[in-house]
Coordinates of N, CA, C and O in Angstrom, one line a residue:
G16 N -12.4 9.8 -18.3 CA -13.2 10.2 -17.1 C -12.3 10.9 -16.1 O -11.1 11.0 -16.2
K17 N -12.9 11.3 -15.0 CA -12.1 11.8 -13.9 C -12.8 11.6 -12.6 O -14.0 11.5 -12.5
V18 N -12.0 11.7 -11.5 CA -12.5 11.6 -10.1 C -12.0 12.9 -9.4 O -10.8 13.1 -9.4
T19 N -13.0 13.7 -9.0 CA -12.6 15.0 -8.4 C -13.0 15.0 -6.9 O -14.1 14.5 -6.5
M20 N -12.1 15.5 -6.1 CA -12.4 15.7 -4.7 C -12.6 17.2 -4.4 O -11.9 18.0 -4.9
V21 N -13.7 17.5 -3.7 CA -14.1 18.9 -3.4 C -14.0 19.0 -1.8 O -14.5 18.2 -1.1
Q22 N -13.3 20.0 -1.4 CA -13.1 20.3 0.0 C -13.4 21.8 0.3 O -12.9 22.6 -0.4
D23 N -14.3 22.0 1.3 CA -14.6 23.4 1.6 C -15.2 24.2 0.4 O -14.9 25.4 0.2
G24 N -15.9 23.5 -0.5 CA -16.5 24.1 -1.6 C -15.6 24.3 -2.8 O -15.9 24.9 -3.8
K25 N -14.3 23.9 -2.7 CA -13.3 24.1 -3.8 C -12.7 22.7 -4.2 O -12.6 21.8 -3.4
V26 N -12.4 22.6 -5.4 CA -11.7 21.4 -5.9 C -10.4 21.3 -5.3 O -9.5 22.2 -5.4
S27 N -10.1 20.2 -4.6 CA -8.8 20.0 -3.9 C -7.9 19.1 -4.8 O -6.7 19.2 -4.7
S28 N -8.5 18.2 -5.6 CA -7.7 17.4 -6.5 C -8.6 16.8 -7.6 O -9.8 16.6 -7.3
T29 N -8.1 16.6 -8.8 CA -8.8 15.9 -9.8 C -7.8 14.8 -10.4 O -6.7 15.1 -10.7
T30 N -8.3 13.6 -10.4 CA -7.5 12.5 -11.0 C -8.1 12.1 -12.3 O -9.3 11.7 -12.4
E31 N -7.4 12.2 -13.4 CA -7.8 11.8 -14.7 C -7.7 10.2 -14.7 O -6.7 9.7 -14.3
V32 N -8.7 9.6 -15.3 CA -8.7 8.1 -15.3 C -9.0 7.7 -16.8 O -9.6 8.4 -17.5
D33 N -8.5 6.5 -17.1 CA -8.7 6.0 -18.5 C -9.9 5.0 -18.6 O -9.9 4.1 -19.3
Y34 N -11.0 5.3 -17.8 CA -12.2 4.6 -17.8 C -13.4 5.5 -17.5 O -13.1 6.7 -17.2
V35 N -14.6 5.0 -17.7 CA -15.8 5.8 -17.4 C -16.3 5.5 -16.0 O -16.8 4.4 -15.8
P36 N -16.1 6.3 -15.0 CA -16.6 6.1 -13.6 C -18.1 6.0 -13.6 O -18.7 6.9 -14.2
K37 N -18.7 5.1 -12.8 CA -20.1 5.0 -12.7 C -20.6 5.1 -11.3 O -21.8 5.5 -11.0
C38 N -19.8 4.7 -10.3 CA -20.2 4.8 -8.9 C -19.0 4.8 -8.0 O -17.9 4.4 -8.5
G39 N -19.2 5.1 -6.7 CA -18.0 5.1 -5.8 C -18.5 5.0 -4.4 O -19.6 5.2 -4.0
S40 N -17.5 4.6 -3.5 CA -17.8 4.4 -2.1 C -16.5 4.5 -1.3 O -15.5 4.0 -1.8
F41 N -16.6 5.1 -0.1 CA -15.4 5.1 0.8 C -15.5 4.0 1.8 O -16.5 3.5 2.2
S42 N -14.3 3.5 2.2 CA -14.2 2.6 3.3 C -14.6 3.3 4.6 O -14.5 4.5 4.6
S43 N -14.9 2.6 5.6 CA -15.4 3.2 6.8 C -14.3 4.0 7.5 O -14.7 5.0 8.2
D44 N -13.1 3.8 7.3 CA -12.0 4.6 7.8 C -11.5 5.7 6.9 O -10.6 6.4 7.2
D45 N -12.2 5.9 5.8 CA -11.9 6.9 4.7 C -10.6 6.7 4.1 O -10.1 7.6 3.4
A46 N -9.9 5.6 4.3 CA -8.6 5.4 3.7 C -8.6 4.9 2.2 O -7.7 5.1 1.5
L47 N -9.7 4.3 1.8 CA -9.9 3.8 0.5 C -11.1 4.3 -0.2 O -12.1 4.4 0.4
L48 N -11.0 4.6 -1.5 CA -12.1 4.9 -2.3 C -12.2 3.8 -3.4 O -11.2 3.5 -4.1
A49 N -13.4 3.2 -3.6 CA -13.6 2.3 -4.6 C -14.5 2.9 -5.7 O -15.5 3.6 -5.4
V50 N -14.1 2.8 -7.0 CA -14.8 3.4 -8.1 C -15.1 2.3 -9.1 O -14.2 1.6 -9.6
G51 N -16.4 2.0 -9.4 CA -16.8 1.1 -10.4 C -16.9 1.7 -11.7 O -17.3 2.9 -11.8
D52 N -16.5 1.0 -12.8 CA -16.5 1.6 -14.1 C -17.5 1.0 -15.1 O -18.2 0.0 -14.7
A53 N -17.6 1.5 -16.2 CA -18.6 1.1 -17.2 C -18.3 -0.2 -17.9 O -19.2 -0.8 -18.5
K54 N -17.1 -0.7 -17.7 CA -16.7 -2.0 -18.3 C -16.6 -3.2 -17.3 O -16.1 -4.2 -17.7
G55 N -17.1 -3.0 -16.1 CA -17.1 -4.1 -15.1 C -16.0 -4.2 -14.2 O -16.0 -5.1 -13.4
K56 N -15.1 -3.2 -14.1 CA -14.0 -3.3 -13.2 C -14.2 -2.3 -12.0 O -14.8 -1.3 -12.2
T57 N -13.6 -2.7 -10.9 CA -13.6 -1.8 -9.7 C -12.2 -1.3 -9.5 O -11.3 -2.2 -9.3
H58 N -12.0 0.0 -9.4 CA -10.7 0.5 -9.1 C -10.6 1.1 -7.7 O -11.6 1.6 -7.2
F59 N -9.4 0.9 -7.1 CA -9.3 1.3 -5.7 C -8.2 2.4 -5.6 O -7.1 2.3 -6.2
Y60 N -8.4 3.4 -4.7 CA -7.5 4.5 -4.5 C -7.3 4.7 -3.0 O -8.2 4.6 -2.2
K61 N -6.1 5.0 -2.6 CA -5.8 5.5 -1.3 C -6.2 7.0 -1.2 O -5.9 7.7 -2.2
V62 N -6.7 7.4 -0.1 CA -7.1 8.8 0.1 C -6.2 9.3 1.2 O -6.2 8.9 2.3
E63 N -5.4 10.3 0.8 CA -4.4 10.9 1.7 C -4.3 12.4 1.5 O -4.0 12.9 0.4
G64 N -4.7 13.1 2.6 CA -4.6 14.6 2.5 C -5.4 15.2 1.4 O -4.9 16.2 0.8
G65 N -6.6 14.7 1.1 CA -7.4 15.3 0.1 C -7.0 14.9 -1.3 O -7.5 15.5 -2.3
K66 N -6.1 14.0 -1.5 CA -5.6 13.5 -2.8 C -5.8 12.0 -2.9 O -5.8 11.3 -1.9
L67 N -5.9 11.6 -4.2 CA -6.0 10.2 -4.4 C -4.8 9.6 -5.1 O -4.1 10.3 -5.9
S68 N -4.4 8.4 -4.7 CA -3.3 7.7 -5.4 C -3.8 6.2 -5.6 O -4.5 5.7 -4.7
P69 N -3.4 5.6 -6.6 CA -3.8 4.2 -6.9 C -3.4 3.3 -5.7 O -2.3 3.4 -5.1
S70 N -4.3 2.4 -5.4 CA -4.0 1.4 -4.3 C -3.6 0.1 -4.9 O -3.9 -0.2 -6.0
D71 N -2.8 -0.7 -4.1 CA -2.4 -2.0 -4.5 C -3.6 -3.0 -4.5 O -3.5 -4.1 -5.0
F72 N -4.6 -2.7 -3.7 CA -5.8 -3.6 -3.5 C -6.5 -3.7 -4.8 O -6.7 -2.8 -5.6
S73 N -7.0 -4.9 -5.1 CA -7.9 -5.2 -6.2 C -8.8 -6.3 -5.9 O -8.5 -7.2 -5.0
M74 N -9.9 -6.4 -6.6 CA -10.9 -7.5 -6.4 C -10.7 -8.5 -7.5 O -10.3 -8.2 -8.6
S75 N -11.0 -9.8 -7.2 CA -10.8 -10.8 -8.2 C -12.0 -10.9 -9.1 O -11.9 -11.3 -10.3
G76 N -13.2 -10.5 -8.7 CA -14.4 -10.6 -9.5 C -14.5 -9.4 -10.5 O -14.4 -8.3 -10.0
E77 N -14.9 -9.7 -11.7 CA -15.2 -8.6 -12.7 C -16.5 -8.9 -13.2 O -16.9 -10.0 -13.5
H78 N -17.3 -7.8 -13.4 CA -18.6 -7.9 -13.9 C -18.6 -7.9 -15.4 O -17.7 -7.5 -16.1
Y79 N -19.7 -8.5 -16.0 CA -19.8 -8.6 -17.5 C -20.2 -7.2 -18.0 O -20.0 -7.0 -19.2
G80 N -20.9 -6.4 -17.3 CA -21.3 -5.1 -17.7 C -20.9 -4.1 -16.7 O -20.1 -4.4 -15.8
E81 N -21.5 -2.9 -16.7 CA -21.0 -1.8 -15.8 C -21.3 -2.1 -14.4 O -22.2 -2.8 -14.0
V82 N -20.4 -1.6 -13.5 CA -20.6 -1.7 -12.1 C -21.5 -0.5 -11.7 O -21.2 0.6 -11.9
R83 N -22.6 -0.8 -11.1 CA -23.6 0.2 -10.7 C -23.6 0.5 -9.3 O -24.2 1.5 -8.8
G84 N -23.0 -0.3 -8.4 CA -22.9 0.0 -7.0 C -21.7 -0.7 -6.4 O -21.3 -1.8 -6.8
V85 N -21.2 0.0 -5.4 CA -20.1 -0.6 -4.6 C -20.3 -0.1 -3.2 O -20.8 1.0 -2.9
S86 N -19.9 -1.0 -2.2 CA -20.2 -0.7 -0.8 C -19.1 -1.4 0.0 O -18.8 -2.6 -0.2
F87 N -18.5 -0.7 1.0 CA -17.6 -1.3 2.0 C -18.5 -1.6 3.2 O -19.4 -0.8 3.6
S88 N -18.2 -2.7 3.9 CA -18.9 -3.0 5.1 C -18.4 -2.0 6.2 O -17.3 -1.6 6.2
P89 N -19.3 -1.7 7.2 CA -19.0 -0.8 8.2 C -17.8 -1.2 9.1 O -17.0 -0.4 9.6
D90 N -17.6 -2.6 9.2 CA -16.5 -3.1 10.0 C -15.2 -3.0 9.2 O -14.1 -3.4 9.7
G91 N -15.2 -2.7 7.9 CA -14.1 -2.5 7.1 C -13.5 -3.8 6.5 O -12.5 -3.8 5.8
K92 N -14.1 -5.0 6.8 CA -13.6 -6.3 6.4 C -14.0 -6.7 5.0 O -13.3 -7.6 4.4
L93 N -15.1 -6.1 4.4 CA -15.6 -6.6 3.1 C -15.9 -5.4 2.2 O -16.1 -4.3 2.6
V94 N -15.8 -5.7 0.9 CA -16.3 -4.8 -0.1 C -17.1 -5.6 -1.1 O -16.8 -6.7 -1.4
A95 N -18.3 -5.0 -1.5 CA -19.2 -5.7 -2.4 C -19.5 -4.8 -3.6 O -19.5 -3.6 -3.5
T96 N -19.7 -5.4 -4.8 CA -20.0 -4.7 -6.0 C -21.3 -5.3 -6.6 O -21.5 -6.5 -6.5
A97 N -22.0 -4.5 -7.3 CA -23.2 -4.9 -8.0 C -23.2 -4.4 -9.4 O -22.7 -3.3 -9.6
G98 N -23.8 -5.2 -10.3 CA -23.7 -4.7 -11.7 C -24.9 -4.8 -12.5 O -26.0 -5.3 -12.1
A99 N -24.8 -4.2 -13.7 CA -25.9 -4.1 -14.7 C -26.4 -5.5 -15.2 O -27.5 -5.6 -15.6
K100 N -25.5 -6.5 -15.1 CA -25.8 -7.8 -15.6 C -26.2 -8.8 -14.5 O -26.0 -10.0 -14.5
K101 N -26.8 -8.2 -13.4 CA -27.4 -9.0 -12.3 C -26.4 -9.6 -11.4 O -26.7 -10.5 -10.5
Q102 N -25.1 -9.3 -11.4 CA -24.1 -10.0 -10.7 C -23.7 -9.2 -9.4 O -23.8 -8.0 -9.3
I103 N -23.3 -10.0 -8.4 CA -22.8 -9.4 -7.1 C -21.5 -10.1 -6.8 O -21.5 -11.4 -6.9
F104 N -20.5 -9.4 -6.5 CA -19.3 -10.0 -6.0 C -19.0 -9.4 -4.6 O -19.2 -8.2 -4.4
I105 N -18.4 -10.2 -3.7 CA -18.1 -9.7 -2.4 C -16.7 -10.3 -2.1 O -16.4 -11.4 -2.3
S106 N -15.8 -9.4 -1.6 CA -14.4 -9.7 -1.3 C -13.9 -9.2 0.0 O -14.5 -8.2 0.5
S107 N -13.0 -9.9 0.5 CA -12.3 -9.5 1.8 C -11.4 -8.3 1.4 O -10.8 -8.3 0.4
T108 N -11.3 -7.3 2.3 CA -10.4 -6.2 2.1 C -9.0 -6.5 2.6 O -8.1 -5.7 2.4
S109 N -8.8 -7.6 3.2 CA -7.4 -8.0 3.7 C -6.9 -9.0 2.7 O -7.6 -9.7 2.0
G110 N -5.6 -9.1 2.6 CA -4.9 -10.0 1.7 C -5.0 -9.6 0.3 O -4.9 -8.5 -0.1
D111 N -5.3 -10.6 -0.6 CA -5.3 -10.4 -2.0 C -6.6 -10.0 -2.6 O -6.7 -9.8 -3.9
G112 N -7.7 -9.7 -1.8 CA -8.9 -9.3 -2.4 C -9.7 -10.4 -3.1 O -10.6 -10.2 -3.8
S113 N -9.4 -11.7 -2.7 CA -10.0 -12.8 -3.4 C -11.5 -12.8 -3.0 O -11.9 -12.4 -1.9
S114 N -12.3 -13.2 -4.0 CA -13.8 -13.2 -3.8 C -14.2 -14.2 -2.8 O -13.7 -15.4 -2.7
L115 N -15.1 -13.8 -1.9 CA -15.7 -14.8 -0.9 C -16.8 -15.7 -1.6 O -17.0 -16.8 -1.1
N116 N -17.4 -15.2 -2.6 CA -18.3 -16.0 -3.3 C -17.6 -16.6 -4.6 O -17.1 -15.8 -5.4
R117 N -17.6 -17.9 -4.7 CA -16.8 -18.5 -5.8 C -17.5 -18.2 -7.2 O -16.9 -18.3 -8.2
F118 N -18.8 -17.9 -7.1 CA -19.6 -17.7 -8.3 C -20.3 -16.3 -8.1 O -20.7 -16.0 -7.0
A119 N -20.5 -15.6 -9.2 CA -21.3 -14.4 -9.0 C -22.7 -14.7 -8.6 O -23.3 -15.6 -9.1
W120 N -23.2 -13.9 -7.6 CA -24.6 -14.1 -7.2 C -25.5 -13.5 -8.2 O -25.4 -12.3 -8.5
E121 N -26.4 -14.3 -8.7 CA -27.3 -13.8 -9.8 C -28.8 -14.1 -9.5 O -29.4 -14.9 -10.3
Y122 N -29.3 -13.6 -8.5 CA -30.7 -13.9 -8.1 C -31.7 -12.9 -8.7 O -32.9 -13.2 -8.9
H123 N -31.3 -11.7 -8.9 CA -32.2 -10.7 -9.5 C -32.5 -11.0 -10.9 O -31.7 -11.7 -11.6
Q124 N -33.6 -10.6 -11.4 CA -34.1 -10.8 -12.8 C -33.7 -9.7 -13.7 O -33.9 -9.8 -14.9
A125 N -33.1 -8.6 -13.2 CA -32.7 -7.5 -14.0 C -31.4 -6.8 -13.3 O -31.0 -7.3 -12.2
G126 N -30.9 -5.9 -14.0 CA -29.7 -5.2 -13.5 C -29.9 -4.7 -12.1 O -30.9 -4.2 -11.7
I127 N -28.8 -4.7 -11.3 CA -28.8 -4.2 -9.9 C -28.4 -2.7 -9.9 O -27.4 -2.4 -10.5
N128 N -29.1 -1.9 -9.2 CA -28.8 -0.4 -9.2 C -28.1 0.0 -7.9 O -27.5 1.0 -7.9
C129 N -28.3 -0.7 -6.8 CA -27.7 -0.3 -5.5 C -27.3 -1.5 -4.7 O -27.9 -2.5 -4.8
I130 N -26.4 -1.2 -3.7 CA -25.9 -2.3 -2.8 C -25.5 -1.6 -1.5 O -24.9 -0.5 -1.6
A131 N -25.8 -2.2 -0.4 CA -25.4 -1.6 0.9 C -25.3 -2.7 2.0 O -26.1 -3.6 2.0
F132 N -24.4 -2.5 2.9 CA -24.2 -3.4 4.0 C -25.1 -2.9 5.2 O -25.4 -1.7 5.3
S133 N -25.5 -3.8 6.0 CA -26.2 -3.5 7.3 C -25.1 -2.9 8.2 O -23.9 -3.1 8.1
P134 N -25.6 -2.1 9.3 CA -24.6 -1.5 10.2 C -23.7 -2.5 10.9 O -22.6 -2.2 11.3
K135 N -24.2 -3.8 11.1 CA -23.4 -4.8 11.8 C -22.5 -5.6 10.8 O -21.8 -6.5 11.2
S136 N -22.6 -5.2 9.5 CA -21.8 -5.9 8.4 C -22.1 -7.3 8.2 O -21.4 -8.1 7.6
D137 N -23.3 -7.8 8.7 CA -23.6 -9.2 8.6 C -24.7 -9.5 7.5 O -25.0 -10.6 7.2
K138 N -25.2 -8.4 6.9 CA -26.2 -8.6 5.8 C -25.9 -7.6 4.7 O -25.2 -6.6 4.9
L139 N -26.4 -7.9 3.5 CA -26.2 -7.0 2.4 C -27.6 -6.9 1.7 O -28.3 -7.8 1.6
A140 N -27.9 -5.7 1.3 CA -29.1 -5.4 0.6 C -28.8 -5.0 -0.8 O -27.9 -4.2 -1.0
T141 N -29.6 -5.5 -1.8 CA -29.4 -5.1 -3.2 C -30.8 -4.7 -3.8 O -31.8 -5.3 -3.4
G142 N -30.8 -3.6 -4.6 CA -32.0 -3.2 -5.2 C -31.8 -3.3 -6.7 O -30.8 -3.0 -7.3
S143 N -32.9 -3.7 -7.4 CA -32.8 -4.0 -8.8 C -33.8 -3.4 -9.7 O -34.9 -3.0 -9.2
M144 N -33.6 -3.3 -11.0 CA -34.6 -2.9 -12.0 C -35.8 -3.8 -12.1 O -36.8 -3.5 -12.6
D145 N -35.6 -5.0 -11.4 CA -36.7 -6.0 -11.4 C -37.8 -5.6 -10.3 O -38.7 -6.4 -10.1
Q146 N -37.6 -4.5 -9.7 CA -38.5 -3.9 -8.7 C -38.5 -4.8 -7.5 O -39.5 -5.0 -6.8
S147 N -37.3 -5.2 -7.1 CA -37.2 -6.0 -5.8 C -36.0 -5.6 -5.1 O -35.0 -5.1 -5.6
I148 N -36.0 -5.9 -3.8 CA -34.9 -5.8 -2.9 C -34.6 -7.2 -2.4 O -35.5 -7.9 -2.0
I149 N -33.3 -7.6 -2.4 CA -32.9 -8.8 -1.8 C -32.0 -8.6 -0.6 O -31.1 -7.7 -0.7
I150 N -32.3 -9.2 0.5 CA -31.4 -9.1 1.7 C -30.6 -10.4 1.8 O -31.2 -11.5 1.8
W151 N -29.3 -10.3 1.8 CA -28.4 -11.4 1.8 C -27.9 -11.6 3.2 O -27.3 -10.7 3.7
K152 N -28.0 -12.8 3.8 CA -27.5 -13.1 5.1 C -26.4 -14.1 5.1 O -26.2 -14.8 4.0
D153 N -25.7 -14.3 6.2 CA -24.6 -15.3 6.3 C -23.7 -15.2 5.1 O -23.4 -16.2 4.3
L154 N -23.1 -14.0 4.9 CA -22.3 -13.7 3.7 C -21.1 -14.6 3.5 O -20.7 -15.0 2.4
D155 N -20.5 -15.1 4.6 CA -19.3 -15.9 4.5 C -19.7 -17.4 4.2 O -18.8 -18.2 3.9
K156 N -21.0 -17.8 4.3 CA -21.3 -19.2 4.0 C -22.0 -19.4 2.7 O -22.3 -20.5 2.3
F157 N -22.4 -18.3 2.0 CA -23.2 -18.4 0.8 C -22.4 -18.9 -0.4 O -21.3 -18.5 -0.6
D158 N -23.0 -19.8 -1.1 CA -22.4 -20.3 -2.4 C -23.5 -20.4 -3.4 O -24.5 -21.1 -3.3
A159 N -23.4 -19.5 -4.4 CA -24.5 -19.4 -5.4 C -24.8 -20.7 -6.1 O -25.9 -20.9 -6.7
K160 N -23.9 -21.7 -6.2 CA -24.2 -22.9 -6.8 C -25.1 -23.8 -6.0 O -25.7 -24.7 -6.5
N161 N -25.3 -23.5 -4.7 CA -26.2 -24.3 -3.9 C -27.5 -23.6 -3.6 O -28.1 -23.9 -2.6
H162 N -28.0 -22.7 -4.5 CA -29.3 -22.0 -4.2 C -30.5 -22.9 -4.5 O -30.4 -23.9 -5.1

């Protein structure tokens, strides 16, 4: 696969990757690009001068199937991923990227297609093939084992 940046209608850079990219999202400061792949992993790149370079940041949660959605919170403190196998992982962007949810959130009845933070970064919305939208609140207090 490849990740291509286009600037002023022209290709400014192309990064060849050894995975199949499925989705992507920029951090609010445009410094990081997250790319979800077909095998459940999320890859992170630094964005500098129209070019991509691998980032040291990584998330601890991996999906069982493809990553279909990735979203950075507007305040830049969190990144969340959603997958084909109904899972959601949310991690801090500071430190080691450890997951804030100890267990994958799996409330949808089918694969998740999209994920987005609210403007205040305090809620998360997910949309699924089960024809539902779930709004997740109190992100730092949620534990899927206690649902």
